[in-house]
Coordinates of C-alpha atoms and ligand atoms in Angstrom, one line a residue:
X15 CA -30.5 -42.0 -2.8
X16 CA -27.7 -44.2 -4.2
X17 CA -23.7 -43.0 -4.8
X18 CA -22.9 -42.1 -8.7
X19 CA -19.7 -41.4 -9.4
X20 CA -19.7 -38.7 -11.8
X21 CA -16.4 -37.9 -13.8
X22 CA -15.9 -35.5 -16.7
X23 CA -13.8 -35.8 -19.5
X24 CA -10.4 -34.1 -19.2
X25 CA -10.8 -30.6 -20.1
X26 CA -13.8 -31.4 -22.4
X27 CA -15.1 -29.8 -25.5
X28 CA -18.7 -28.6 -25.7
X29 CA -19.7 -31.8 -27.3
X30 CA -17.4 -33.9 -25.4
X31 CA -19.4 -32.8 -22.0
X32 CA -22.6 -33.1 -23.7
X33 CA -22.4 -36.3 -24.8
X34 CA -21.1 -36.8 -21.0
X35 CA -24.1 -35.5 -19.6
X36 CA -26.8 -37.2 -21.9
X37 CA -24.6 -40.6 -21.1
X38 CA -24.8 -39.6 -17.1
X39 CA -28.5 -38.0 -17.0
X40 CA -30.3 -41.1 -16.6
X41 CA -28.4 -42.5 -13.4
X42 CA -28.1 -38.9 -11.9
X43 CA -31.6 -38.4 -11.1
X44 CA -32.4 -38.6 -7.5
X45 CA -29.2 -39.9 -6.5
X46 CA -26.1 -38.7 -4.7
X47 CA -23.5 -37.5 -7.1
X48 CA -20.0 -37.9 -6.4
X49 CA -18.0 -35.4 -7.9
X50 CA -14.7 -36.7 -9.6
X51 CA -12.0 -39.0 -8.2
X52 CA -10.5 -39.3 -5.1
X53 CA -7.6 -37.3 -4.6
X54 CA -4.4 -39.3 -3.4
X55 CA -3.1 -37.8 -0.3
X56 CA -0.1 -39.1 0.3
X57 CA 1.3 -39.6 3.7
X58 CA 3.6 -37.1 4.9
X59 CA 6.9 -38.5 6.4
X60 CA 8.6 -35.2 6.2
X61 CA 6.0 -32.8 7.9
X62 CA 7.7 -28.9 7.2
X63 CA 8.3 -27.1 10.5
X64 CA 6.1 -25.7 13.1
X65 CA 8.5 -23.0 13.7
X66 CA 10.7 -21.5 11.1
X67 CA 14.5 -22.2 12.1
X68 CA 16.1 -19.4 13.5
X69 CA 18.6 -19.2 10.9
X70 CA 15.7 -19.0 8.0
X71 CA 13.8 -16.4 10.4
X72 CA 16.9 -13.9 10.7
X73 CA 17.6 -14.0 6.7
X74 CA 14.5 -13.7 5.8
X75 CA 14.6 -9.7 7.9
X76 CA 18.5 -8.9 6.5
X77 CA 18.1 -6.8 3.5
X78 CA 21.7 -7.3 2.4
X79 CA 21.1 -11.5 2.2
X80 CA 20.6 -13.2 -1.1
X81 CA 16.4 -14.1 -1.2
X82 CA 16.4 -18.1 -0.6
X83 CA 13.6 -18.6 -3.7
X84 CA 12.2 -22.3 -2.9
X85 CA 13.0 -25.0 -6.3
X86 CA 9.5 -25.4 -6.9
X87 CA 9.1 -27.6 -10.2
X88 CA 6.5 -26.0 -12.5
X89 CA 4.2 -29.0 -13.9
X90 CA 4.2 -29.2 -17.5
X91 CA 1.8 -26.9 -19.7
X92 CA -1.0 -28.9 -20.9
X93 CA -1.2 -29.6 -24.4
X94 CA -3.0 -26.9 -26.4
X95 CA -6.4 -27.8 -26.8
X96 CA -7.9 -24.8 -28.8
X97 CA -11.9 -25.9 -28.6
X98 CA -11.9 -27.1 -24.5
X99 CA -14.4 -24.8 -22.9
X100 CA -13.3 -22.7 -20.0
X101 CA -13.2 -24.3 -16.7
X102 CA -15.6 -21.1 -15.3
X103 CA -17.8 -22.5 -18.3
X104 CA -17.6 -26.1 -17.5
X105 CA -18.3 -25.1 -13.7
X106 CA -21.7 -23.6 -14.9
X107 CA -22.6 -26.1 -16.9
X108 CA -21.9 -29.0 -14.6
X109 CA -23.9 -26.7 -12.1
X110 CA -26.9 -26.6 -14.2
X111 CA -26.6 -30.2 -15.4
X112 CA -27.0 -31.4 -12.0
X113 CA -30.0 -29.0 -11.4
X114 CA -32.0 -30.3 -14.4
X115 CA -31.2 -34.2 -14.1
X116 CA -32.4 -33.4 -10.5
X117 CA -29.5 -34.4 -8.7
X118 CA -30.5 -34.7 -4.8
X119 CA -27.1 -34.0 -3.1
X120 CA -23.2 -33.4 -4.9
X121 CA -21.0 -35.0 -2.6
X122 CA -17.1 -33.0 -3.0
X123 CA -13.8 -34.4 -1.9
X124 CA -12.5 -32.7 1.0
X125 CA -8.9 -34.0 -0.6
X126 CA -7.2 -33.6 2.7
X127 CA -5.7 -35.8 4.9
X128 CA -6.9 -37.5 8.6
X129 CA -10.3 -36.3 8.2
X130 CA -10.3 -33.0 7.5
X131 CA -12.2 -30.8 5.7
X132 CA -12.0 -27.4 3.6
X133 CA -14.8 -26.1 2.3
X134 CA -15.3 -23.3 0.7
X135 CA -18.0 -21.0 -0.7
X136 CA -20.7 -21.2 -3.5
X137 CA -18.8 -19.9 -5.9
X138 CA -22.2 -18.4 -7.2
X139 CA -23.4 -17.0 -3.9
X140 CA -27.1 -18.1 -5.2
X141 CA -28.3 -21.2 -3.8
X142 CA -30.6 -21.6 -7.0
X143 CA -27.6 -22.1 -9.3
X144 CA -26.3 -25.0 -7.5
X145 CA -27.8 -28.2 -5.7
X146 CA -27.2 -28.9 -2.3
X147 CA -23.2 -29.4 -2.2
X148 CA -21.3 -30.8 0.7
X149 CA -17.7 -31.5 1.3
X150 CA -17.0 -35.4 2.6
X151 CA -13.7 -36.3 4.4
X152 CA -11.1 -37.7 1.5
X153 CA -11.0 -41.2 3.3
X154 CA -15.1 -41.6 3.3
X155 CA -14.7 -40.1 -0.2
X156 CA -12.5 -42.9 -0.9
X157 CA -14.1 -45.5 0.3
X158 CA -17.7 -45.1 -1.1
X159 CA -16.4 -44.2 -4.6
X160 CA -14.3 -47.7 -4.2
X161 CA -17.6 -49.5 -3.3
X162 CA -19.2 -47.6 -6.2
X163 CA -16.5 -48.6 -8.8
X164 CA -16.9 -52.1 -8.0
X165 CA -20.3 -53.1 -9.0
X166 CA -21.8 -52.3 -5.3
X167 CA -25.0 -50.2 -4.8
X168 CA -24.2 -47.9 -1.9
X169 CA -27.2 -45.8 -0.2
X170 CA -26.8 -42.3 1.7
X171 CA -29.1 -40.1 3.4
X172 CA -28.3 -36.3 4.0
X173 CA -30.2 -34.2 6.4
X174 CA -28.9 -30.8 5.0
X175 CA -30.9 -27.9 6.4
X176 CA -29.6 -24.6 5.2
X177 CA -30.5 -21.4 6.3
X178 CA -30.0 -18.4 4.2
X179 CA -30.0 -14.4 5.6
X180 CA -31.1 -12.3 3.0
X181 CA -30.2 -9.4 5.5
X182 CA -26.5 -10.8 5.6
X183 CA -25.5 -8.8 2.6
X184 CA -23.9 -6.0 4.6
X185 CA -20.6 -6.6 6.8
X186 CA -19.4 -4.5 9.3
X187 CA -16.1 -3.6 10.6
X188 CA -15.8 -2.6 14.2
X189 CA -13.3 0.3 15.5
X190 CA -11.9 1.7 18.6
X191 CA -9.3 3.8 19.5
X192 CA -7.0 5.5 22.2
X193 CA -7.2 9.1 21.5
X194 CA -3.9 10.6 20.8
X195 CA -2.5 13.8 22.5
X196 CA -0.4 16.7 21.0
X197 CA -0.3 14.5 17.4
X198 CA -4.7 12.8 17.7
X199 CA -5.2 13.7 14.5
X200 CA -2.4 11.3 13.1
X201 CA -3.5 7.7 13.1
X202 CA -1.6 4.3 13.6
X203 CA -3.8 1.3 13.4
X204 CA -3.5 -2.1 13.8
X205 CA -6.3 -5.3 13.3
X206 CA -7.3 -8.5 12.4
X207 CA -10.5 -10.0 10.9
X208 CA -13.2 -10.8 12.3
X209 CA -15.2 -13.0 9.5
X210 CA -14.2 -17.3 9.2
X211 CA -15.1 -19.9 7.4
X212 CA -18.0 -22.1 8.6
X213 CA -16.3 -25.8 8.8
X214 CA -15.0 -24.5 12.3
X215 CA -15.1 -21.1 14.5
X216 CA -12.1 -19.4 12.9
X217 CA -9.7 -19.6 15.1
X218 CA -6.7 -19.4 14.2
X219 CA -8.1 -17.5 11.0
X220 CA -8.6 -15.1 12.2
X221 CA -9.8 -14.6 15.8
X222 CA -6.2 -15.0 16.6
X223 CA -5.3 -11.5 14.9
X224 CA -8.5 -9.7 16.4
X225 CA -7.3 -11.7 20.1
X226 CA -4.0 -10.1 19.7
X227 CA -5.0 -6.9 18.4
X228 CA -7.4 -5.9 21.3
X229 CA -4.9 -7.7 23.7
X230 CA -2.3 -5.0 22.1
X231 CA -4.2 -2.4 23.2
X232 CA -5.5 -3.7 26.5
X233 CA -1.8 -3.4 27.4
X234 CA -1.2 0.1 26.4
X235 CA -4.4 1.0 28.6
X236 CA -3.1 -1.2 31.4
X237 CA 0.1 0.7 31.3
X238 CA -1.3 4.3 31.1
X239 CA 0.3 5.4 28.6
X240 CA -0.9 8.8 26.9
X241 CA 0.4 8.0 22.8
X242 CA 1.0 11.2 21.2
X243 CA -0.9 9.5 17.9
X244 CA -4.3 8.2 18.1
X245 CA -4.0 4.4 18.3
X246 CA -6.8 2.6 16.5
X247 CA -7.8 -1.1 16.5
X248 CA -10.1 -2.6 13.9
X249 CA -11.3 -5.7 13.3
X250 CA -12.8 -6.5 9.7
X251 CA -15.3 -8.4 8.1
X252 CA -15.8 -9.4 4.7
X253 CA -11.9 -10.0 4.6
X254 CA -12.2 -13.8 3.1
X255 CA -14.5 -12.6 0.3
X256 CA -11.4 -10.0 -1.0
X257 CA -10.6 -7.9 1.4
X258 CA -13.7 -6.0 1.3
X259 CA -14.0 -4.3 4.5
X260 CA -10.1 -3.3 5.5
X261 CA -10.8 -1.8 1.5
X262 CA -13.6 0.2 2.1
X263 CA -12.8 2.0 5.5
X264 CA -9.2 2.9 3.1
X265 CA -11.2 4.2 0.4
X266 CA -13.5 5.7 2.4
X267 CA -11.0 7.0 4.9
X268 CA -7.5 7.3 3.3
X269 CA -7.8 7.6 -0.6
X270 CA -5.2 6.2 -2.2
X271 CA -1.6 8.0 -3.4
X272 CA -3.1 9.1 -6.7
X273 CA -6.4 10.1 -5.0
X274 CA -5.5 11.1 -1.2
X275 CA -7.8 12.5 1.4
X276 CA -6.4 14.8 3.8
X277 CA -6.0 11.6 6.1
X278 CA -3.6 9.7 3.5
X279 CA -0.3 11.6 4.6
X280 CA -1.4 11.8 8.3
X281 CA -1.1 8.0 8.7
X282 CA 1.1 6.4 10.9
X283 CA 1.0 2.5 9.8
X284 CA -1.2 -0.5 9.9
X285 CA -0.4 -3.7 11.5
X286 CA -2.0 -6.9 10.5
X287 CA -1.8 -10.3 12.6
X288 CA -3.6 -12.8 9.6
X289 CA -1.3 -16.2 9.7
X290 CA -2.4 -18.2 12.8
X291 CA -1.2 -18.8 16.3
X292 CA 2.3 -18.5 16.2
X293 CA 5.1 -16.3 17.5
X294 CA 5.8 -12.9 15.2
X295 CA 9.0 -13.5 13.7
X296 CA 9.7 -10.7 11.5
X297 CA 7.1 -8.1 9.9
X298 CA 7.4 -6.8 6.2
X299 CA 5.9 -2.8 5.6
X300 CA 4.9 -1.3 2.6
X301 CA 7.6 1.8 2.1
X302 CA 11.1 2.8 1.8
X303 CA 14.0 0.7 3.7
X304 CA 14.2 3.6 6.3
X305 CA 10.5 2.3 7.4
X306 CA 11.9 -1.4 8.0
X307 CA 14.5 0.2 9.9
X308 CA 12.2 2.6 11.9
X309 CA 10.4 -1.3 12.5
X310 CA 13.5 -2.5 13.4
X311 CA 14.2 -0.6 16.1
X312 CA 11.4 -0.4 17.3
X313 CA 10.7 -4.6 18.1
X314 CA 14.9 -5.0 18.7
X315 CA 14.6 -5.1 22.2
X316 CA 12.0 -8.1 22.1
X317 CA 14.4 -9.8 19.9
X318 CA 14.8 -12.7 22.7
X319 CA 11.5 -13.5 22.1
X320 CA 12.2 -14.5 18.4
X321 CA 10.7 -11.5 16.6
X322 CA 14.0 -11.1 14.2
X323 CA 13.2 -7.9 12.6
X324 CA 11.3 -5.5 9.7
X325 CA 12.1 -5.9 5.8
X326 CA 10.5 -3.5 3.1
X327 CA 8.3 -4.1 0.2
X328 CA 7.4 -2.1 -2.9
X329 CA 4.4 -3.9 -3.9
X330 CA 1.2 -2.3 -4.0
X331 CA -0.2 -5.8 -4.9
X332 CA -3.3 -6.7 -3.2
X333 CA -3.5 -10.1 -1.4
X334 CA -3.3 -12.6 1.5
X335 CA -4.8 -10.3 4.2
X336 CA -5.9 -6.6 5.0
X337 CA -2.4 -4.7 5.4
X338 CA -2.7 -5.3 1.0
X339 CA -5.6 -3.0 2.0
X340 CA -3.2 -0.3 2.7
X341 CA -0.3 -1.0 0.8
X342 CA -2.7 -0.4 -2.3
X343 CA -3.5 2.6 -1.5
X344 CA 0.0 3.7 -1.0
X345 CA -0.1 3.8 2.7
X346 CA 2.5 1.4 5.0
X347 CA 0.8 -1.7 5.8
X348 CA 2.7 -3.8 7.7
X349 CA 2.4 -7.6 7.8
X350 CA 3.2 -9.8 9.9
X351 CA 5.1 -13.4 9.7
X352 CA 4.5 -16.0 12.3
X353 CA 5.3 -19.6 12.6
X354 CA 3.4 -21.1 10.7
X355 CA 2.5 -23.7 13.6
X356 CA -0.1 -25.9 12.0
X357 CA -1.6 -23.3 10.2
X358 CA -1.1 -24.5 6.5
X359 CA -1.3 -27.9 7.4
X360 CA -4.3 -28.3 9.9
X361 CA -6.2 -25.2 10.5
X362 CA -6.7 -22.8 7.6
X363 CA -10.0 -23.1 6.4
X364 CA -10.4 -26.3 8.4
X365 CA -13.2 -28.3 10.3
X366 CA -10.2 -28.0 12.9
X367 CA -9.9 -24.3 13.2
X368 CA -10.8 -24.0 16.7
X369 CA -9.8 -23.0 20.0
X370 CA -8.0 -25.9 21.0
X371 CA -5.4 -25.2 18.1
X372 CA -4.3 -22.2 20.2
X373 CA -1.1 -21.5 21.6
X374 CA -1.5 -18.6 24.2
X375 CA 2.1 -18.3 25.5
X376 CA 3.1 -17.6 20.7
X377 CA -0.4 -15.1 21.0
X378 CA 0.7 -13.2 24.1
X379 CA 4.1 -12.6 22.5
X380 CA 2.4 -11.1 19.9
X381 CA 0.3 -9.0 21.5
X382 CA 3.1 -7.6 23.2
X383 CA 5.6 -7.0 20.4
X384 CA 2.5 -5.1 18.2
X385 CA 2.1 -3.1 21.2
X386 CA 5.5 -2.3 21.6
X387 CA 5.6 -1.4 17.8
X388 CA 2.8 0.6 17.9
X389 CA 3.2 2.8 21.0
X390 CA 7.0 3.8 19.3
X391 CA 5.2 4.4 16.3
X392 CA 2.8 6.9 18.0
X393 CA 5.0 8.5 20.5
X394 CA 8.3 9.1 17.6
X395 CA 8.6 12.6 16.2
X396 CA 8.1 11.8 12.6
X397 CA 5.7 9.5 11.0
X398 CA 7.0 6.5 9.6
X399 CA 8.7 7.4 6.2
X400 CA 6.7 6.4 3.2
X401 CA 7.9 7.1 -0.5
X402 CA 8.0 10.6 -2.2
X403 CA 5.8 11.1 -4.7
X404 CA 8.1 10.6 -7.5
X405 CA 9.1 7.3 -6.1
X406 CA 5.9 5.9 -4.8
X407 CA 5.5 2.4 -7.4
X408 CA 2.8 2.2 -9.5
X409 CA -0.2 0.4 -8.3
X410 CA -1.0 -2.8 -9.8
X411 CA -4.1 -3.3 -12.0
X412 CA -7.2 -3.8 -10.0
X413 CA -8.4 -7.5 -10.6
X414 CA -12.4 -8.5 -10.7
X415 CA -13.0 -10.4 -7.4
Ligands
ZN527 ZN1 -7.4 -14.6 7.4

């Protein structure tokens, strides 16, 4: 089919995008739909960091330092516009529209630089509601849409074949453990996820965290140790649809504060590895100070390997990765900050997030300073120390994923 450039009005009223539509319908049939403008990446001359200064690194861990809060500019608030629909609204409709004017492919800008791509789900999860959608690097984006906007016909063929697995409704998390000894039926745990994004393999998000995870505990084996608390790795799916299976196997297993099971106060920590491939440089748990210092201690001696420390949180907020999981619940999820490498920049989410963005020499530090953690965690006396009742905080309102 031929390249239409297809363009809504700015935050459109019903009968602004209706009139849209009728003006559009015509052109749209059978043709290759390109949705919206081109975003302008600009070129980055002052790339951030691939490893947090040492400096930043050791603040960021030192619960007595002034939080550095980032000068972020908030853009302006639109002007009120009291009859725009809703953008879920305009989503649906746009979705339909295309459907009915029998739209044979919706081409997306990938709005990223050098190629790469980020794409996402079907925010419908119904392959009915939408036409077939795919997500075009920003500078073939570009270019077609400039060919289009200057009078030129431009023809595309797509050879999309999609399959879809009906049976692919259930995820499954997979477990191990080491079996504790005089304190089994207390738990530590520690994991990654398992489920990616389908531009790439999921490296470094998150095969990274399940690599380090089971490398943690190939160590521990290796060394023989016999933990006093059972140690358990898991590695989750469902994670990048909201957390769904780290949430479950807490619900199921744990309860939450206001709703424990008997295993709520026998458990020991979590550990979570969710940000890539680089070094750990400090790890934040969900409790009282006294748990970042129990942290502390515990990852001090592999401070020459540039993990700088443990700092607290009192948010029950979920987010970000599975230790949320636990920290919703009430329970001490510990997460865990890394260089960010080229994580934000390159491979979340990416066409590039594969093997070859590895670092091993960053991953084998971690694997080493989680199994350090987690064997002092399951061979000390006392459990790491969570908040009385009367202080635990109050759990945020649950929001619809
Ligand atoms: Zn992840």
């Amino acid at each position: 089919g031929s390249a239409v450039q297809m363009v809504l009005p700015n935050r459109p009223t019903q009968a602004e995008l209706t009139t849209y539509f009728n003006s559009i319908r015509a052109r749209v049939k059978g043709n290759i739909v390109f949705y919206g403008e081109p975003a302008r990446v600009p070129v980055n001359i002052n790339p951030p960091p691939k490893r947090i200064p040492d400096e930043t690194a050791k603040r960021n861990v030192n619960p007595y330092a002034e939080p550095v809060r980032p000068q972020i500019q908030a853009p302006p608030p639109p002007e009120p516009k009291p009859d725009a629909l809703p953008f879920q609204e305009v989503t649906t409709q746009v979705n339909q529209f295309l459907l009915d004017a029998g739209a044979a492919v919706r081409v997306n800008d990938a709005g990223r630089e050098h190629g790469q791509i980020r794409a996402f789900s079907n925010s419908t999860y119904d392959v009915a509601k939408v036409v077939p959608t795919v997500v075009m690097r920003n500078e073939d984006f570009g270019r077609i849409v400039r060919l289009v906007q200057s009078g030129r016909e431009v023809r595309l063929e797509f050879d999309i074949r999609n399959q879809v697995y009906p049976e692919g409704a259930t995820a499954y998390n997979t477990v191990a453990e080491i079996v504790g000894t005089d304190k089994a039926d207390e738990v530590i745990m520690m994991g990654g996820h398992l489920d990616s994004w389908h531009a790439a393999t999921g490296a470094t998000d998150n095969a990274t965290g399940c690599a380090v995870m089971m490398e943690a505990a190939r160590i521990l084996l290796a060394l023989g140790v016999k933990p006093r608390r059972t140690i358990r790795v898991a590695l989750w799916s469902g994670e990048e649809q909201g957390l769904l299976g780290s949430r479950a196997y807490v619900e199921q297993h744990f309860g939450t504060a206001e709703n424990p099971k008997p295993a709520w106060s026998k458990f020991g920590g979590y550990f979570n590895h969710d940000t890539g491939t680089g070094r750990i440089r400090a790890m934040t748990v969900f409790g009282p100070p006294e748990a970042a210092t129990v942290l502390r201690n515990a990852v001090g001696p592999f401070s020459f390997m540039g993990i700088e420390g443990a700092i607290a949180t009192r948010s029950r907020g979920l987010g970000g990765s599975d230790h949320t999981s636990f920290n919703a619940a009430g329970l001490p999820g510990i997460g865990t900050t890394l260089d960010p490498i080229e994580y934000g920049t390159h491979t979340w989410h990416t066409n590039l997030d594969t093997f070859e963005r590895l670092i091993e020499a960053d991953l084998q530090q971690g694997a080493i300073v989680i199994a350090a953690a987690v064997y002092q965690l399951a061979m000390r006396d006392e459990l790491l120390p969570r908040f009385p009742p009367a202080q635990m905080p109050a759990a945020p309102p649950l929001r619809p994923n």
